[in-house]
Short mmCIF file of C-alpha atoms in Angstrom, two decimals:
data_model
loop_
_atom_site.label_atom_id
_atom_site.label_comp_id
_atom_site.label_asym_id
_atom_site.label_seq_id
_atom_site.Cartn_x
_atom_site.Cartn_y
_atom_site.Cartn_z
CA MET A 12 33.01 2.72 -15.69
CA GLN A 13 33.51 4.51 -12.38
CA VAL A 14 30.87 5.16 -9.75
CA LYS A 15 31.40 7.06 -6.53
CA PRO A 16 33.14 5.06 -3.79
CA SER A 17 30.12 5.06 -1.48
CA ILE A 18 28.03 3.06 -3.95
CA ARG A 19 30.66 0.49 -4.87
CA GLY A 20 29.76 -2.91 -3.50
CA LEU A 21 26.17 -1.95 -2.66
CA LYS A 22 23.58 -4.38 -3.93
CA PRO A 23 20.39 -3.17 -5.61
CA TYR A 24 17.07 -4.22 -4.16
CA GLN A 25 16.40 -7.86 -5.02
CA PRO A 26 12.67 -8.52 -5.45
CA GLY A 27 11.36 -11.95 -4.60
CA LYS A 28 9.79 -14.28 -7.12
CA THR A 29 6.39 -13.34 -8.44
CA PRO A 30 3.42 -15.71 -8.08
CA GLU A 31 3.60 -16.28 -11.83
CA GLU A 32 7.23 -17.39 -11.60
CA VAL A 33 6.52 -19.75 -8.72
CA ARG A 34 3.49 -21.24 -10.48
CA GLU A 35 5.54 -21.95 -13.58
CA GLU A 36 8.59 -23.23 -11.70
CA LEU A 37 6.71 -25.59 -9.37
CA GLY A 38 3.76 -26.48 -11.57
CA LEU A 39 1.20 -25.07 -9.14
CA GLU A 40 -2.30 -23.94 -10.02
CA ARG A 41 -2.52 -21.22 -7.37
CA VAL A 42 0.14 -19.24 -5.55
CA VAL A 43 -0.59 -16.70 -2.80
CA LYS A 44 1.97 -13.97 -2.18
CA LEU A 45 2.23 -13.12 1.52
CA ALA A 46 5.73 -11.68 1.43
CA SER A 47 5.47 -7.95 0.77
CA ASN A 48 2.94 -6.74 3.36
CA GLU A 49 0.43 -5.79 0.70
CA ASN A 50 -3.27 -5.35 1.46
CA PRO A 51 -4.91 -8.69 0.53
CA TYR A 52 -8.21 -6.90 -0.04
CA GLY A 53 -6.74 -4.61 -2.68
CA ALA A 54 -7.77 -0.98 -2.92
CA SER A 55 -11.02 0.91 -2.74
CA PRO A 56 -13.11 0.49 -5.93
CA ALA A 57 -12.94 4.26 -6.24
CA VAL A 58 -9.21 4.04 -6.92
CA SER A 59 -9.47 2.28 -10.28
CA GLU A 60 -12.07 4.80 -11.42
CA ALA A 61 -9.86 7.73 -10.45
CA VAL A 62 -6.80 6.19 -12.08
CA ALA A 63 -8.68 5.50 -15.31
CA GLU A 64 -9.80 9.12 -15.46
CA ALA A 65 -6.26 10.35 -14.85
CA LEU A 66 -4.89 8.11 -17.61
CA ALA A 67 -7.05 9.98 -20.11
CA HIS A 68 -4.63 12.89 -19.72
CA VAL A 69 -1.25 11.17 -20.01
CA ALA A 70 0.17 13.89 -22.30
CA VAL A 71 0.04 16.43 -19.49
CA TYR A 72 2.64 16.72 -16.75
CA PRO A 73 1.39 15.89 -13.26
CA ASP A 74 0.81 18.57 -10.66
CA GLY A 75 4.28 18.90 -9.20
CA ALA A 76 2.85 20.17 -5.92
CA ALA A 77 0.19 17.43 -5.69
CA ARG A 78 -2.24 20.17 -4.65
CA ALA A 79 -5.50 18.20 -4.48
CA LEU A 80 -3.88 15.30 -2.61
CA ARG A 81 -1.96 17.73 -0.39
CA LYS A 82 -5.13 19.61 0.57
CA GLU A 83 -7.09 16.46 1.41
CA THR A 84 -4.22 14.82 3.30
CA ALA A 85 -3.58 17.93 5.37
CA ALA A 86 -7.25 18.16 6.29
CA ARG A 87 -7.47 14.46 7.19
CA ILE A 88 -4.48 14.37 9.50
CA GLY A 89 -4.82 17.89 10.90
CA VAL A 90 -1.69 19.64 9.65
CA ARG A 91 -0.96 22.58 7.35
CA GLU A 92 -0.42 21.93 3.68
CA ASP A 93 3.16 23.21 3.74
CA GLN A 94 4.04 20.60 6.37
CA LEU A 95 3.81 17.82 3.78
CA LEU A 96 6.47 16.36 1.48
CA PHE A 97 5.19 13.82 -1.05
CA GLY A 98 7.32 11.09 -2.55
CA ASN A 99 7.29 8.14 -4.91
CA GLY A 100 6.48 5.99 -1.91
CA SER A 101 7.82 6.85 1.55
CA ASP A 102 11.04 5.19 0.33
CA GLU A 103 11.68 8.24 -1.82
CA VAL A 104 11.07 10.59 1.09
CA ILE A 105 13.88 8.74 2.88
CA LEU A 106 16.06 9.20 -0.21
CA ILE A 107 15.21 12.90 -0.43
CA LEU A 108 16.03 13.41 3.24
CA CYS A 109 19.37 11.62 2.99
CA ARG A 110 20.23 13.52 -0.21
CA ALA A 111 19.43 16.84 1.43
CA VAL A 112 21.10 16.29 4.79
CA LEU A 113 23.93 13.77 4.70
CA GLU A 114 27.56 14.23 3.66
CA PRO A 115 30.68 12.10 4.07
CA GLY A 116 31.71 12.23 7.72
CA ASP A 117 28.12 12.37 8.97
CA ASN A 118 26.36 9.41 10.55
CA ILE A 119 22.89 8.07 11.10
CA VAL A 120 21.63 6.02 14.04
CA THR A 121 19.16 3.23 13.45
CA ALA A 122 18.08 -0.08 14.91
CA TRP A 123 18.89 -3.48 13.42
CA PRO A 124 17.16 -5.45 12.05
CA THR A 125 14.89 -2.78 10.62
CA PHE A 126 13.86 -1.31 7.26
CA PRO A 127 17.07 -1.49 5.19
CA GLN A 128 16.51 1.61 3.06
CA TYR A 129 17.71 3.86 5.89
CA ARG A 130 21.11 2.23 5.73
CA HIS A 131 21.16 1.97 1.94
CA ASN A 132 20.43 5.63 1.24
CA ALA A 133 22.76 6.88 3.95
CA LEU A 134 25.63 4.77 2.58
CA ILE A 135 25.12 6.22 -0.90
CA GLU A 136 25.63 9.69 0.59
CA GLY A 137 28.87 8.53 2.22
CA ALA A 138 27.56 8.55 5.78
CA GLU A 139 28.52 6.16 8.57
CA ILE A 140 25.84 3.80 9.89
CA LYS A 141 25.43 3.25 13.63
CA GLU A 142 23.18 0.24 14.14
CA VAL A 143 21.81 -0.66 17.58
CA PRO A 144 20.53 -4.24 17.93
CA LEU A 145 16.87 -4.70 18.76
CA GLN A 146 16.19 -5.80 22.33
CA ASP A 147 13.80 -8.76 22.29
CA GLY A 148 12.55 -7.48 18.96
CA PHE A 149 11.99 -3.89 20.16
CA HIS A 150 13.93 -0.69 19.57
CA ASP A 151 16.47 -0.03 22.34
CA LEU A 152 15.90 3.71 22.37
CA ASP A 153 18.20 4.44 25.30
CA ALA A 154 21.09 2.71 23.54
CA MET A 155 20.25 4.53 20.32
CA ALA A 156 20.29 7.88 22.11
CA GLU A 157 23.73 7.07 23.51
CA GLU A 158 25.05 6.54 19.98
CA VAL A 159 24.13 10.08 18.93
CA ASP A 160 27.19 12.30 18.67
CA SER A 161 28.22 15.59 17.07
CA SER A 162 28.31 13.96 13.62
CA THR A 163 24.83 12.43 13.82
CA LYS A 164 22.37 14.02 11.42
CA ILE A 165 19.43 11.58 11.36
CA VAL A 166 17.98 8.96 13.72
CA PHE A 167 15.50 6.51 12.22
CA VAL A 168 12.78 4.84 14.32
CA CYS A 169 10.60 2.38 12.39
CA ASN A 170 7.34 2.28 14.33
CA PRO A 171 5.89 -0.33 14.03
CA ASN A 172 9.17 -1.91 13.12
CA ASN A 173 9.68 -3.89 9.94
CA PRO A 174 10.42 -6.84 10.06
CA SER A 175 9.55 -7.52 13.72
CA GLY A 176 6.17 -5.75 13.79
CA THR A 177 6.85 -4.44 17.29
CA HIS A 178 6.06 -0.89 18.33
CA THR A 179 7.52 1.84 20.51
CA GLY A 180 5.06 3.24 23.05
CA ALA A 181 4.23 6.90 23.53
CA GLU A 182 6.00 7.35 26.87
CA LYS A 183 9.23 5.79 25.62
CA PHE A 184 9.15 7.75 22.40
CA ARG A 185 8.68 11.09 24.15
CA ALA A 186 11.49 10.30 26.60
CA PHE A 187 13.67 9.45 23.61
CA MET A 188 12.87 12.72 21.84
CA ASN A 189 13.88 14.61 24.96
CA GLN A 190 17.34 13.02 24.77
CA ILE A 191 18.02 13.95 21.13
CA PRO A 192 19.64 17.30 20.27
CA LYS A 193 17.33 19.65 18.41
CA ASP A 194 19.65 19.79 15.39
CA VAL A 195 19.38 16.02 14.82
CA ILE A 196 16.42 14.92 12.71
CA VAL A 197 14.37 12.08 14.17
CA VAL A 198 12.35 10.11 11.62
CA SER A 199 9.34 8.18 12.89
CA ASP A 200 8.59 5.83 10.01
CA GLU A 201 4.93 4.89 10.39
CA ALA A 202 4.24 2.90 7.23
CA TYR A 203 1.90 0.60 9.18
CA HIS A 204 0.29 3.33 11.26
CA GLU A 205 -3.27 2.58 10.12
CA TYR A 206 -3.04 -1.01 11.35
CA VAL A 207 -2.02 -0.11 14.91
CA ASP A 208 -4.62 -1.17 17.48
CA THR A 209 -2.79 -0.54 20.74
CA GLU A 210 -3.62 2.42 22.96
CA ASP A 211 -0.05 3.43 23.81
CA TYR A 212 1.07 4.23 20.27
CA PRO A 213 2.57 7.74 20.10
CA ASP A 214 0.56 10.55 18.50
CA THR A 215 3.59 11.90 16.72
CA LEU A 216 1.71 14.45 14.62
CA SER A 217 0.71 16.32 17.77
CA MET A 218 4.38 16.37 18.82
CA ILE A 219 5.74 18.15 15.73
CA ASP A 220 5.27 21.67 17.12
CA GLU A 221 7.07 20.63 20.31
CA TYR A 222 9.87 18.86 18.45
CA PRO A 223 10.73 20.75 15.23
CA ASN A 224 13.35 18.09 14.42
CA LEU A 225 10.69 15.36 14.12
CA LEU A 226 9.73 14.02 10.68
CA VAL A 227 6.86 11.52 10.44
CA LEU A 228 6.58 9.20 7.45
CA ARG A 229 3.31 7.71 6.18
CA THR A 230 2.39 5.77 3.04
CA PHE A 231 -0.52 4.73 0.84
CA SER A 232 1.19 1.44 -0.03
CA LYS A 233 0.02 -0.65 2.92
CA ALA A 234 -3.45 -0.24 4.41
CA TYR A 235 -4.73 1.85 1.50
CA GLY A 236 -3.74 -0.90 -0.91
CA ILE A 237 -2.12 1.09 -3.71
CA ALA A 238 1.47 -0.13 -3.46
CA SER A 239 1.95 -0.18 -7.24
CA LEU A 240 1.11 3.51 -7.55
CA ARG A 241 3.92 4.51 -5.15
CA VAL A 242 2.75 7.39 -2.98
CA GLY A 243 4.07 8.27 0.46
CA TYR A 244 4.67 11.45 2.40
CA GLY A 245 6.56 13.07 5.23
CA VAL A 246 5.11 15.43 7.83
CA GLY A 247 7.16 17.95 9.76
CA LYS A 248 7.54 21.59 10.70
CA GLU A 249 7.34 23.95 7.76
CA ALA A 250 10.99 24.93 8.12
CA LEU A 251 12.17 21.32 8.01
CA ILE A 252 10.06 20.48 4.95
CA ALA A 253 11.20 23.64 3.14
CA ALA A 254 14.84 22.83 3.90
CA VAL A 255 14.82 19.31 2.43
CA GLU A 256 12.30 19.68 -0.41
CA PRO A 257 14.86 21.02 -2.93
CA GLY A 258 16.13 17.42 -3.01
CA ARG A 259 12.81 16.29 -4.51
CA GLU A 260 12.45 15.78 -8.26
CA PRO A 261 9.88 18.18 -9.82
CA PHE A 262 7.28 15.57 -10.90
CA ASN A 263 8.05 12.68 -8.57
CA THR A 264 4.45 11.54 -8.07
CA ASN A 265 2.54 10.96 -11.30
CA SER A 266 -1.03 11.98 -12.05
CA ALA A 267 -2.50 8.48 -11.76
CA ALA A 268 -0.78 7.97 -8.41
CA GLN A 269 -2.06 11.26 -7.04
CA ALA A 270 -5.60 10.54 -8.23
CA GLY A 271 -5.53 7.02 -6.82
CA ALA A 272 -4.19 8.17 -3.47
CA LEU A 273 -6.83 10.88 -3.24
CA ALA A 274 -9.61 8.39 -3.95
CA ALA A 275 -8.19 5.92 -1.44
CA LEU A 276 -7.93 8.60 1.22
CA LYS A 277 -11.56 9.60 0.80
CA ASP A 278 -12.92 6.04 1.16
CA SER A 279 -12.63 5.80 4.93
CA ARG A 280 -15.15 2.94 5.11
CA PHE A 281 -12.99 0.67 2.95
CA LEU A 282 -9.93 1.47 5.06
CA ALA A 283 -11.81 0.76 8.30
CA ASP A 284 -13.00 -2.62 6.99
CA CYS A 285 -9.44 -3.60 6.01
CA VAL A 286 -8.06 -2.58 9.39
CA LYS A 287 -10.79 -4.50 11.22
CA SER A 288 -10.10 -7.65 9.19
CA ASN A 289 -6.37 -7.30 9.78
CA SER A 290 -6.82 -7.13 13.56
CA ALA A 291 -9.02 -10.22 13.53
CA GLU A 292 -6.52 -12.22 11.46
CA LYS A 293 -3.65 -11.05 13.62
CA ARG A 294 -5.37 -12.38 16.73
CA LYS A 295 -5.86 -15.76 15.03
CA PHE A 296 -2.15 -16.00 14.24
CA GLU A 297 -1.14 -15.00 17.76
CA GLN A 298 -3.51 -17.56 19.27
CA PHE A 299 -2.16 -20.18 16.86
CA CYS A 300 1.41 -19.45 17.96
CA GLU A 301 0.52 -19.54 21.65
CA GLU A 302 -1.42 -22.79 21.38
CA ASN A 303 1.46 -24.49 19.57
CA GLN A 304 4.26 -22.81 21.53
CA PHE A 305 5.66 -21.11 18.44
CA HIS A 306 7.71 -18.01 19.13
CA TYR A 307 6.39 -14.78 17.63
CA TYR A 308 6.89 -11.06 18.04
CA PRO A 309 3.80 -9.04 19.03
CA SER A 310 2.83 -7.17 15.88
CA GLN A 311 1.14 -3.84 15.33
CA ALA A 312 1.41 -4.22 11.57
CA ASN A 313 -0.18 -6.41 8.89
CA PHE A 314 2.33 -9.24 9.26
CA ILE A 315 3.77 -11.55 11.90
CA LEU A 316 7.38 -12.62 12.42
CA MET A 317 7.16 -16.13 13.80
CA SER A 318 9.12 -19.37 14.21
CA VAL A 319 8.22 -23.05 14.08
CA ASP A 320 11.62 -24.00 15.54
CA LEU A 321 13.13 -24.61 12.12
CA PRO A 322 15.48 -22.57 9.93
CA GLY A 323 13.61 -19.82 8.13
CA GLY A 324 14.85 -21.10 4.78
CA ASP A 325 13.34 -24.54 5.39
CA VAL A 326 9.97 -23.05 6.28
CA PHE A 327 10.11 -20.66 3.32
CA ASN A 328 10.83 -23.50 0.88
CA HIS A 329 8.12 -25.74 2.32
CA LEU A 330 5.47 -23.05 2.11
CA GLN A 331 6.50 -22.09 -1.40
CA ARG A 332 6.08 -25.71 -2.54
CA LYS A 333 2.58 -25.52 -1.07
CA GLY A 334 1.74 -22.32 -2.94
CA PHE A 335 2.62 -19.61 -0.42
CA ILE A 336 5.33 -17.00 -0.87
CA VAL A 337 6.50 -15.59 2.48
CA ARG A 338 9.71 -13.83 3.58
CA ASN A 339 12.61 -15.93 4.74
CA GLY A 340 13.80 -14.60 8.08
CA GLU A 341 17.36 -15.58 7.22
CA ALA A 342 17.45 -12.56 4.90
CA LEU A 343 15.91 -10.29 7.53
CA GLY A 344 18.22 -10.92 10.46
CA PHE A 345 15.98 -13.54 12.08
CA PRO A 346 17.33 -16.90 10.82
CA GLN A 347 14.80 -19.04 12.74
CA HIS A 348 11.76 -17.07 11.64
CA VAL A 349 9.57 -16.28 8.66
CA ARG A 350 7.59 -13.11 8.11
CA ILE A 351 4.05 -13.78 6.95
CA THR A 352 1.74 -11.05 5.70
CA PHE A 353 -1.83 -11.51 6.90
CA GLY A 354 -3.86 -12.59 3.89
CA ARG A 355 -7.51 -13.37 3.42
CA PRO A 356 -9.01 -15.63 6.12
CA GLU A 357 -9.14 -18.74 3.92
CA ASP A 358 -5.49 -18.36 2.95
CA ASN A 359 -4.45 -17.74 6.55
CA ASP A 360 -6.25 -20.93 7.59
CA ARG A 361 -4.39 -22.92 4.94
CA ILE A 362 -0.97 -21.55 5.76
CA ARG A 363 -1.42 -22.36 9.45
CA GLU A 364 -2.36 -25.92 8.48
CA GLU A 365 0.81 -26.16 6.42
CA LEU A 366 2.95 -24.89 9.29
CA LEU A 367 1.53 -27.57 11.58
CA ALA A 368 2.04 -30.21 8.91
CA LEU A 369 5.66 -29.17 8.51
CA ARG A 370 6.33 -29.38 12.23
CA GLN A 371 4.71 -32.83 12.41
CA GLU A 372 6.73 -33.96 9.40
CA GLU A 373 9.98 -32.83 11.01
CA ALA A 374 9.04 -34.44 14.33
CA SER A 375 8.39 -37.79 12.63
CA VAL A 376 11.82 -37.63 10.94
CA ASP A 377 13.52 -36.97 14.28
#
């Protein structure tokens, strides 16, 4: 069986082990998953009610235009309804964009390490990938701008960046936009936007009229807590959205997903409580790292990329034996680190205790 050359050798996404698998494999009573940057507090109670109501009408096709969700989202973020492109998660918006724009001979510019789906989807379309190494965990925007040439069609900026959690400030982002040709699309991927608590984060939505080549990505998978429903969206000038939307499948967001996202969006109190808790837990982790001289990257997301001066695989395996699933930094481009999603306070306390115990154990062996 033949597939197109651009997809040969590419590996499909490899999900980590589920808590159920780890419990069975290691004989544990309780396993906490802190690997996928999910909201540990779940979703608004209103979501399950909305989803249940939607499931009563499973014989009917979903609204292909996501009209109710589109109207509410546009009102909440202050844009026009035709500036929105909805996807099966923001991952699919990336896919749609790459499908609509890229051809063999084109290239994209991105940082590395960063969210790998930029690279993956561009490769499928036959495009070249220009990756600029992070500088101390941050995007090197000047170096990225220098990589843009006449064949560049898209530049991806993950802000805050996954897996480092670092952010690009407003002044640097605007200076970067001024360096990019107007016919090159700049994607500001803001999957963790709701968690940001720094004052210098760029207000990209207000910049769209000034920069018609800017596309902002947002998602309901993180702070809103509905990752399993898969809803994300892009925001841009009407002309940009209209140009790429033919690459979208007609019914790409299902009825339950649209209803759940709408309910989540309306419960602003639940979102605010989750964000407040996340900021508090983030500060505890940062203080923990500073007190114990553990390296970490300053995060504006709901996770921390940190090191206990041991290979990421060793830390990953130790924590998994203790009932915690985290992300091994060796697979993320940070071999001495692990990425830990902020969980509930009691789980965060336990995982910090385990990290200290591991370091003490290693010190006694030495």
